[in-house]
Coordinates of N, CA and C and ligand atoms in Angstrom, one line a residue:
X1 N 20.1 26.9 -28.4 CA 19.4 26.5 -27.1 C 18.0 27.9 -26.4
X2 N 17.4 28.0 -26.9 CA 16.4 29.5 -26.7 C 15.2 29.4 -25.8
X3 N 15.0 28.2 -25.5 CA 13.6 28.1 -24.9 C 13.8 27.0 -23.5
X4 N 13.4 27.2 -22.6 CA 13.8 26.5 -21.1 C 12.0 25.7 -21.0
X5 N 11.3 24.9 -20.8 CA 10.3 24.6 -20.3 C 10.6 24.0 -19.4
X6 N 9.7 24.1 -17.8 CA 10.2 23.3 -16.7 C 8.5 22.6 -16.9
X7 N 9.1 21.6 -16.2 CA 7.5 20.5 -16.1 C 7.7 20.0 -15.0
X8 N 6.9 19.1 -14.1 CA 6.8 18.6 -12.7 C 5.6 18.6 -12.2
X9 N 5.4 17.6 -11.1 CA 3.9 17.9 -10.5 C 3.8 19.3 -10.0
X10 N 2.5 19.7 -9.3 CA 1.6 20.6 -8.4 C 2.3 20.5 -7.5
X11 N 3.3 22.1 -7.2 CA 4.2 22.5 -6.2 C 6.0 22.5 -6.3
X12 N 5.8 22.0 -7.4 CA 7.1 21.4 -7.6 C 8.5 23.0 -7.8
X13 N 7.7 23.7 -8.0 CA 7.9 25.2 -8.0 C 8.5 25.9 -9.0
X14 N 7.7 25.3 -10.2 CA 7.7 25.3 -11.4 C 7.7 26.9 -11.5
X15 N 6.5 27.6 -11.1 CA 5.8 29.5 -11.1 C 6.9 30.2 -10.2
X16 N 8.1 29.6 -9.4 CA 8.7 30.6 -8.8 C 9.9 30.3 -9.6
X17 N 10.5 28.8 -10.5 CA 11.4 29.2 -10.1 C 11.7 29.3 -11.9
X18 N 10.5 29.7 -12.5 CA 11.0 30.0 -13.5 C 11.3 31.6 -14.1
X19 N 10.9 32.7 -13.4 CA 11.2 34.0 -13.4 C 12.9 34.2 -13.1
X20 N 13.3 33.3 -12.4 CA 14.3 33.6 -11.5 C 15.1 32.8 -12.8
X21 N 15.2 32.1 -13.2 CA 16.2 31.5 -14.5 C 15.8 32.0 -15.4
X22 N 14.7 32.6 -16.1 CA 14.5 33.5 -17.1 C 15.6 34.8 -16.7
X23 N 15.6 35.7 -15.2 CA 16.5 36.6 -15.2 C 17.9 36.0 -15.5
X24 N 18.6 35.0 -15.0 CA 19.8 34.8 -15.2 C 20.1 34.6 -16.7
X25 N 19.1 34.1 -18.0 CA 19.4 34.4 -18.7 C 19.3 34.7 -19.9
X26 N 18.5 35.8 -19.5 CA 17.9 37.2 -20.2 C 16.8 36.9 -21.3
X27 N 16.1 35.6 -20.5 CA 14.9 34.8 -21.3 C 13.5 36.1 -20.7
X28 N 12.0 36.0 -21.7 CA 10.8 36.1 -20.5 C 10.8 34.8 -20.1
X29 N 9.8 35.2 -18.6 CA 9.2 34.0 -17.9 C 7.3 33.9 -18.7
X30 N 7.0 33.2 -19.2 CA 6.1 32.1 -19.7 C 5.1 31.9 -18.5
X31 N 4.1 31.9 -17.7 CA 3.2 31.3 -17.1 C 2.0 30.6 -18.3
X32 N 2.2 28.9 -18.5 CA 0.9 28.7 -19.2 C -0.3 28.0 -19.0
X33 N -0.1 28.5 -17.6 CA -1.7 28.4 -16.8 C -2.6 29.7 -16.8
X34 N -1.5 30.6 -16.9 CA -2.3 32.3 -17.3 C -2.7 32.4 -18.5
X35 N -1.8 31.8 -18.9 CA -2.2 32.2 -20.9 C -3.2 31.1 -21.1
X36 N -3.8 30.0 -19.8 CA -4.7 29.2 -20.6 C -6.0 30.0 -19.8
X37 N -5.9 30.5 -18.6 CA -7.3 31.6 -18.2 C -7.4 32.3 -18.9
X38 N -6.0 33.2 -19.8 CA -6.9 33.9 -20.5 C -7.9 33.7 -21.6
X39 N -6.9 32.8 -22.6 CA -7.8 31.8 -23.5 C -9.5 31.6 -23.3
X40 N -9.3 31.5 -21.6 CA -10.6 30.8 -21.5 C -11.9 31.8 -21.5
X41 N -11.7 33.1 -21.1 CA -12.4 34.0 -20.6 C -12.3 33.6 -18.9
X42 N -12.5 32.7 -18.8 CA -13.1 32.0 -17.7 C -11.7 32.8 -16.2
X43 N -12.1 33.0 -15.0 CA -11.5 33.8 -14.0 C -10.5 33.2 -13.2
X44 N -10.2 31.6 -13.4 CA -9.4 31.1 -13.0 C -10.2 29.3 -12.8
X45 N -8.6 28.8 -12.7 CA -8.4 27.4 -13.2 C -9.9 27.0 -13.0
X46 N -10.0 26.5 -11.1 CA -11.6 25.8 -10.8 C -12.7 26.0 -12.3
X47 N -12.7 27.6 -11.7 CA -13.7 27.9 -12.8 C -13.8 26.8 -13.8
X48 N -12.8 27.0 -14.5 CA -12.2 26.5 -15.8 C -13.2 24.6 -15.6
X49 N -11.8 24.0 -14.9 CA -12.6 23.2 -14.4 C -14.4 22.5 -14.1
X50 N -15.0 23.4 -13.8 CA -16.1 23.1 -13.9 C -17.3 23.6 -14.7
X51 N -16.8 24.5 -15.2 CA -17.2 24.8 -16.6 C -17.5 24.0 -18.1
X52 N -16.1 23.6 -18.2 CA -15.5 22.4 -19.2 C -15.1 21.2 -18.9
X53 N -15.1 21.3 -18.0 CA -14.4 19.5 -17.4 C -12.8 19.5 -17.5
X54 N -12.0 18.2 -17.3 CA -11.2 18.1 -17.5 C -10.4 18.5 -19.3
X55 N -11.8 17.6 -18.9 CA -11.1 17.5 -21.0 C -11.0 19.2 -21.9
X56 N -11.9 19.9 -21.2 CA -12.1 21.4 -21.9 C -11.0 22.3 -21.8
X57 N -10.3 21.7 -20.7 CA -9.0 22.6 -19.7 C -8.2 21.7 -20.7
X58 N -8.1 20.5 -20.9 CA -7.0 20.0 -21.6 C -6.7 20.7 -23.2
X59 N -8.0 21.1 -23.9 CA -7.9 21.2 -25.1 C -7.7 22.8 -25.3
X60 N -7.4 23.4 -23.9 CA -7.3 24.8 -24.2 C -5.4 24.7 -23.7
X61 N -5.6 23.7 -23.3 CA -3.7 23.3 -22.6 C -2.9 23.5 -23.7
X62 N -3.6 22.5 -24.5 CA -2.7 21.7 -25.5 C -2.3 23.5 -26.9
X63 N -3.5 24.0 -26.7 CA -3.6 24.9 -28.1 C -2.8 26.0 -27.5
X64 N -2.8 26.1 -26.4 CA -1.9 26.8 -25.5 C -0.6 26.6 -25.5
X65 N 0.0 25.1 -26.0 CA 1.1 24.9 -26.2 C 1.8 25.1 -27.3
X66 N 0.2 24.7 -28.3 CA 1.0 24.8 -29.4 C 1.3 26.7 -30.1
X67 N 0.9 27.1 -29.5 CA 0.6 29.0 -29.4 C 2.3 29.3 -29.5
X68 N 2.7 28.4 -28.6 CA 4.0 28.7 -27.8 C 5.1 27.7 -28.6
X69 N 5.2 26.9 -30.5 CA 5.7 26.1 -30.9 C 6.9 26.7 -31.5
X70 N 6.9 28.2 -31.5 CA 7.8 29.1 -32.4 C 8.3 30.5 -31.0
X71 N 7.5 30.3 -30.0 CA 8.8 31.5 -29.1 C 10.3 31.1 -28.6
X72 N 10.6 32.2 -28.6 CA 12.1 32.3 -28.1 C 12.7 33.3 -27.4
X73 N 13.3 32.4 -26.7 CA 14.1 33.7 -25.5 C 13.1 33.4 -24.7
X74 N 12.9 32.0 -24.1 CA 11.7 31.8 -22.9 C 11.8 31.2 -21.7
X75 N 11.5 30.9 -20.8 CA 11.2 30.1 -19.5 C 9.6 30.0 -19.5
X76 N 9.2 28.3 -19.9 CA 7.7 28.6 -19.7 C 7.8 27.4 -18.3
X77 N 6.9 27.8 -18.0 CA 6.3 27.1 -16.6 C 5.4 26.6 -16.6
X78 N 5.1 25.2 -17.3 CA 4.0 24.5 -17.3 C 2.6 24.0 -17.1
X79 N 1.4 23.4 -16.2 CA 1.0 23.1 -15.2 C 1.6 21.9 -14.9
X80 N 0.9 20.7 -14.3 CA 1.8 19.2 -14.1 C 1.2 18.1 -14.9
X81 N 0.0 19.0 -15.7 CA -0.6 17.3 -16.7 C -0.3 17.5 -17.8
X82 N 0.7 18.8 -17.9 CA 0.8 18.9 -19.4 C 1.3 18.1 -20.6
X83 N 2.2 16.8 -19.8 CA 3.2 15.6 -20.2 C 2.2 14.7 -20.6
X84 N 0.9 14.8 -20.5 CA -0.5 13.8 -20.3 C -0.3 13.5 -21.9
X85 N -0.3 14.7 -23.1 CA 0.0 14.6 -24.7 C 1.0 14.7 -25.0
X86 N 1.6 14.1 -25.6 CA 3.1 14.2 -26.1 C 3.2 15.0 -26.9
X87 N 1.7 15.9 -27.4 CA 2.0 16.3 -28.5 C 2.2 18.0 -27.8
X88 N 2.2 18.3 -26.7 CA 1.8 18.9 -25.9 C 3.8 19.7 -25.6
X89 N 4.4 18.3 -25.3 CA 5.8 18.7 -25.2 C 6.4 18.4 -26.6
X90 N 5.4 18.2 -27.5 CA 6.7 18.1 -29.4 C 6.4 19.8 -29.5
X91 N 5.7 20.0 -29.2 CA 5.0 21.7 -29.4 C 6.7 23.0 -28.4
X92 N 6.0 22.6 -27.0 CA 6.2 23.0 -26.4 C 8.3 22.9 -26.6
X93 N 8.5 21.6 -27.1 CA 9.8 22.0 -27.4 C 10.9 21.9 -28.6
X94 N 9.7 22.2 -29.5 CA 9.7 23.1 -30.9 C 11.0 23.8 -31.2
X95 N 11.9 23.7 -31.5 CA 13.3 24.3 -32.6 C 14.2 25.0 -30.6
X96 N 14.6 23.4 -30.5 CA 15.4 23.1 -29.4 C 15.3 23.4 -28.0
X97 N 14.4 23.6 -27.9 CA 13.8 24.0 -26.3 C 14.5 22.9 -25.7
X98 N 14.7 23.3 -24.3 CA 15.3 22.0 -23.5 C 14.2 22.0 -22.3
X99 N 13.8 20.7 -21.6 CA 13.0 20.2 -20.9 C 13.7 20.0 -20.0
X100 N 12.9 20.4 -19.2 CA 13.6 20.3 -17.5 C 12.8 19.4 -16.1
X101 N 12.9 18.7 -15.8 CA 12.2 18.4 -14.6 C 12.5 18.5 -13.5
X102 N 11.9 19.5 -12.8 CA 11.9 19.6 -11.3 C 10.9 18.6 -10.5
X103 N 12.1 17.3 -10.2 CA 11.8 16.3 -9.1 C 11.7 16.7 -7.8
X104 N 9.6 16.6 -7.3 CA 10.5 16.6 -5.8 C 9.4 15.9 -5.5
X105 N 9.5 14.8 -3.9 CA 9.1 14.0 -3.2 C 7.7 13.9 -2.8
X106 N 7.1 13.5 -2.9 CA 5.3 13.1 -2.6 C 5.4 13.9 -1.4
X107 N 5.9 13.8 -0.3 CA 5.2 14.2 1.1 C 6.1 15.8 1.2
X108 N 7.0 16.6 0.1 CA 7.3 17.7 0.3 C 5.8 18.6 -0.2
X109 N 5.3 17.9 -1.3 CA 4.3 18.4 -2.3 C 3.6 18.7 -1.3
X110 N 2.6 17.5 -1.1 CA 1.7 17.7 0.5 C 2.0 18.4 1.2
X111 N 2.8 19.2 1.6 CA 3.7 20.0 2.5 C 3.1 21.1 2.1
X112 N 3.8 21.2 0.9 CA 3.8 22.8 -0.2 C 2.3 22.5 -0.3
X113 N 1.5 22.1 -1.1 CA 0.4 22.4 -1.6 C -0.8 22.7 -1.0
X114 N -1.0 23.9 0.1 CA -2.3 23.8 0.9 C -3.6 24.4 0.9
X115 N -3.0 24.9 -0.2 CA -4.1 26.3 -1.3 C -4.4 25.3 -2.0
X116 N -5.9 24.0 -1.7 CA -5.7 23.1 -2.5 C -7.6 23.9 -3.0
X117 N -8.4 24.5 -3.2 CA -9.0 25.3 -3.4 C -8.7 25.6 -4.7
X118 N -7.3 26.0 -5.2 CA -7.0 26.5 -6.6 C -6.7 25.2 -7.5
X119 N -6.5 24.0 -6.7 CA -6.1 22.9 -7.8 C -7.2 21.9 -8.3
X120 N -8.0 21.8 -8.9 CA -8.8 20.5 -8.7 C -8.6 19.5 -9.0
X121 N -7.1 19.5 -9.5 CA -6.7 17.9 -9.0 C -5.8 17.5 -7.9
X122 N -5.9 18.7 -6.6 CA -4.9 18.0 -6.0 C -6.0 18.0 -4.8
X123 N -7.5 18.0 -4.4 CA -7.9 17.6 -3.4 C -8.2 16.6 -2.4
X124 N -8.2 15.6 -3.0 CA -7.6 14.1 -2.3 C -6.4 13.5 -2.1
X125 N -5.6 13.3 -1.0 CA -4.3 13.5 -1.1 C -4.0 11.9 -1.9
X126 N -4.5 10.8 -1.6 CA -4.9 9.5 -1.8 C -4.5 9.3 -3.7
X127 N -5.9 10.0 -4.4 CA -5.6 10.2 -5.4 C -4.5 11.4 -5.9
X128 N -4.1 12.0 -5.0 CA -3.1 12.6 -5.8 C -1.5 11.8 -5.9
X129 N -1.5 11.3 -4.6 CA -1.0 10.4 -4.8 C -1.0 9.7 -5.6
X130 N -1.5 9.1 -6.3 CA -1.9 7.8 -7.1 C -2.0 8.7 -8.9
X131 N -1.8 9.6 -8.5 CA -1.3 10.7 -10.2 C 0.4 11.2 -10.5
X132 N 0.4 11.0 -9.2 CA 2.1 11.8 -9.0 C 3.2 9.9 -9.2
X133 N 2.5 9.2 -9.0 CA 2.9 7.9 -8.9 C 3.1 7.3 -11.1
X134 N 1.7 7.6 -12.0 CA 1.6 7.5 -13.0 C 2.4 8.7 -14.0
X135 N 2.7 9.9 -13.4 CA 3.1 10.9 -13.6 C 4.5 10.3 -14.0
X136 N 5.5 10.1 -13.0 CA 6.6 10.1 -13.0 C 7.1 9.5 -13.9
X137 N 6.8 8.8 -14.4 CA 7.6 8.0 -15.2 C 7.5 8.7 -16.5
X138 N 6.3 9.5 -16.6 CA 6.1 10.6 -17.7 C 7.4 10.9 -18.0
X139 N 6.6 12.7 -16.7 CA 7.9 13.3 -16.6 C 9.8 12.8 -17.3
X140 N 9.8 11.8 -16.3 CA 11.5 11.1 -16.7 C 11.1 11.5 -18.4
X141 N 10.4 10.5 -18.6 CA 10.7 10.0 -19.7 C 10.6 11.3 -21.2
X142 N 10.3 12.5 -21.0 CA 10.4 13.5 -21.3 C 11.5 14.9 -20.9
X143 N 11.9 14.7 -20.5 CA 13.4 15.6 -19.4 C 14.2 15.3 -20.1
X144 N 14.7 16.2 -21.0 CA 16.2 16.7 -21.1 C 16.8 16.3 -20.0
X145 N 16.8 17.2 -18.7 CA 17.4 16.9 -17.9 C 16.0 17.4 -16.3
X146 N 16.9 16.3 -15.1 CA 15.9 16.2 -14.1 C 16.9 17.1 -13.5
X147 N 16.3 17.9 -12.2 CA 16.6 18.3 -11.1 C 15.5 18.0 -9.4
X148 N 16.6 17.3 -8.6 CA 16.0 16.9 -7.2 C 15.6 18.5 -6.7
X149 N 14.4 18.2 -6.4 CA 14.1 20.0 -5.8 C 14.3 20.0 -3.8
X150 N 14.6 18.6 -3.2 CA 14.4 18.8 -1.5 C 15.7 19.3 -1.5
X151 N 15.1 20.4 -0.1 CA 15.5 20.6 0.7 C 16.9 21.5 -0.3
X152 N 16.2 22.1 -1.0 CA 17.5 23.5 -1.7 C 16.3 24.3 -2.2
X153 N 17.4 25.7 -2.2 CA 16.4 26.8 -2.1 C 16.3 26.9 -3.4
X154 N 15.5 28.2 -4.0 CA 15.1 28.0 -5.8 C 15.7 28.9 -6.0
X155 N 17.0 29.6 -5.5 CA 18.5 30.4 -6.1 C 18.8 28.6 -6.5
X156 N 19.1 27.9 -5.7 CA 19.7 26.6 -5.6 C 19.2 26.0 -7.4
X157 N 18.4 25.9 -6.9 CA 17.6 25.0 -8.0 C 18.0 25.2 -9.2
X158 N 17.3 26.9 -9.1 CA 17.8 27.8 -11.1 C 19.6 27.1 -10.9
X159 N 20.2 27.3 -10.0 CA 21.5 27.2 -10.2 C 21.9 25.3 -10.5
X160 N 21.3 24.4 -10.3 CA 21.6 23.4 -10.6 C 20.8 23.1 -11.6
X161 N 20.2 23.8 -12.3 CA 19.4 23.9 -13.6 C 20.5 24.6 -15.0
X162 N 21.0 25.7 -14.2 CA 21.7 26.1 -15.4 C 22.8 25.4 -15.5
X163 N 23.6 24.4 -14.4 CA 24.9 23.9 -14.7 C 24.9 22.7 -15.3
X164 N 23.3 22.1 -15.6 CA 22.9 20.8 -16.3 C 22.5 21.1 -17.3
X165 N 21.7 22.7 -18.3 CA 21.5 22.0 -19.3 C 22.4 22.6 -20.1
X166 N 24.0 23.7 -19.5 CA 24.6 23.5 -20.4 C 25.5 22.6 -20.5
X167 N 25.5 21.7 -19.8 CA 26.4 20.4 -19.7 C 25.2 19.9 -20.8
X168 N 24.4 19.6 -20.7 CA 23.7 19.2 -22.2 C 23.9 19.6 -23.6
X169 N 23.6 21.0 -23.4 CA 24.6 22.5 -24.8 C 25.9 21.6 -25.1
X170 N 26.6 21.6 -24.3 CA 27.8 21.7 -24.6 C 28.0 20.5 -24.9
X171 N 27.2 18.8 -24.8 CA 27.1 17.9 -25.1 C 27.1 17.7 -26.8
X172 N 25.6 18.4 -27.0 CA 25.5 18.2 -28.3 C 26.6 19.5 -29.2
X173 N 27.1 20.1 -28.8 CA 27.7 21.2 -29.9 C 29.1 19.9 -30.0
X174 N 29.8 19.1 -29.2 CA 31.1 18.9 -29.1 C 31.4 17.4 -29.6
Ligands
LIG1 C1 -2.9 20.7 -13.1 C2 -1.9 21.2 -12.7 C3 -2.1 22.9 -12.3 C4 -2.9 23.0 -13.6 C5 -4.4 22.4 -12.9 C6 -4.4 21.2 -13.3 C7 -2.6 18.8 -13.4 O1 -1.1 23.4 -12.7 O2 -2.6 23.3 -14.9 O3 -4.7 22.8 -11.8 O4 -3.1 18.6 -14.1 O5 -1.4 18.8 -12.1 P1 0.2 23.4 -11.6 O6 0.9 22.3 -11.4 O7 1.1 24.9 -11.6 O8 -0.2 23.2 -10.1

């Protein structure tokens, strides 16, 4: 195991957990949204959505996922919609990566996402809830391990991930 891929809905803590986990593993932390912004030439995610629409954003996201196929010793923080294409997960987990689903309940996410301006897909709470329910089965399907985050500090989430990925990795070797 030389790659950890964090998946989960907007606000589940992927971006805060990735550097913590990377530090414990001696890996580098990569933020996909930042790489998408860099690849786009636009200043931020809302600008990408307004210029190219969601389809344009998804193309860039897939391109960045492909560019990370052979990355190693990395923890990758993905955007919440990365599970929309199976090929993204295949690319990101390529070479023995482990996918970790950060499972946060909707009420906690809603509380956390105050700054709706940076998240074009969290403008309307009803639509966000529908999207959350639609995506939950996909996160579970693609997860090698799942960690619930409600009521946990970032350090506790990191520790739960470390325990679980060690368990799945030792199961593979035995
Ligand atoms: C998205 C989540 C965002 C970002 C974009 C689309 C989504 O990332 O990639 O706004 O479809 O859920 P975060 O999950 O880091 O907020």
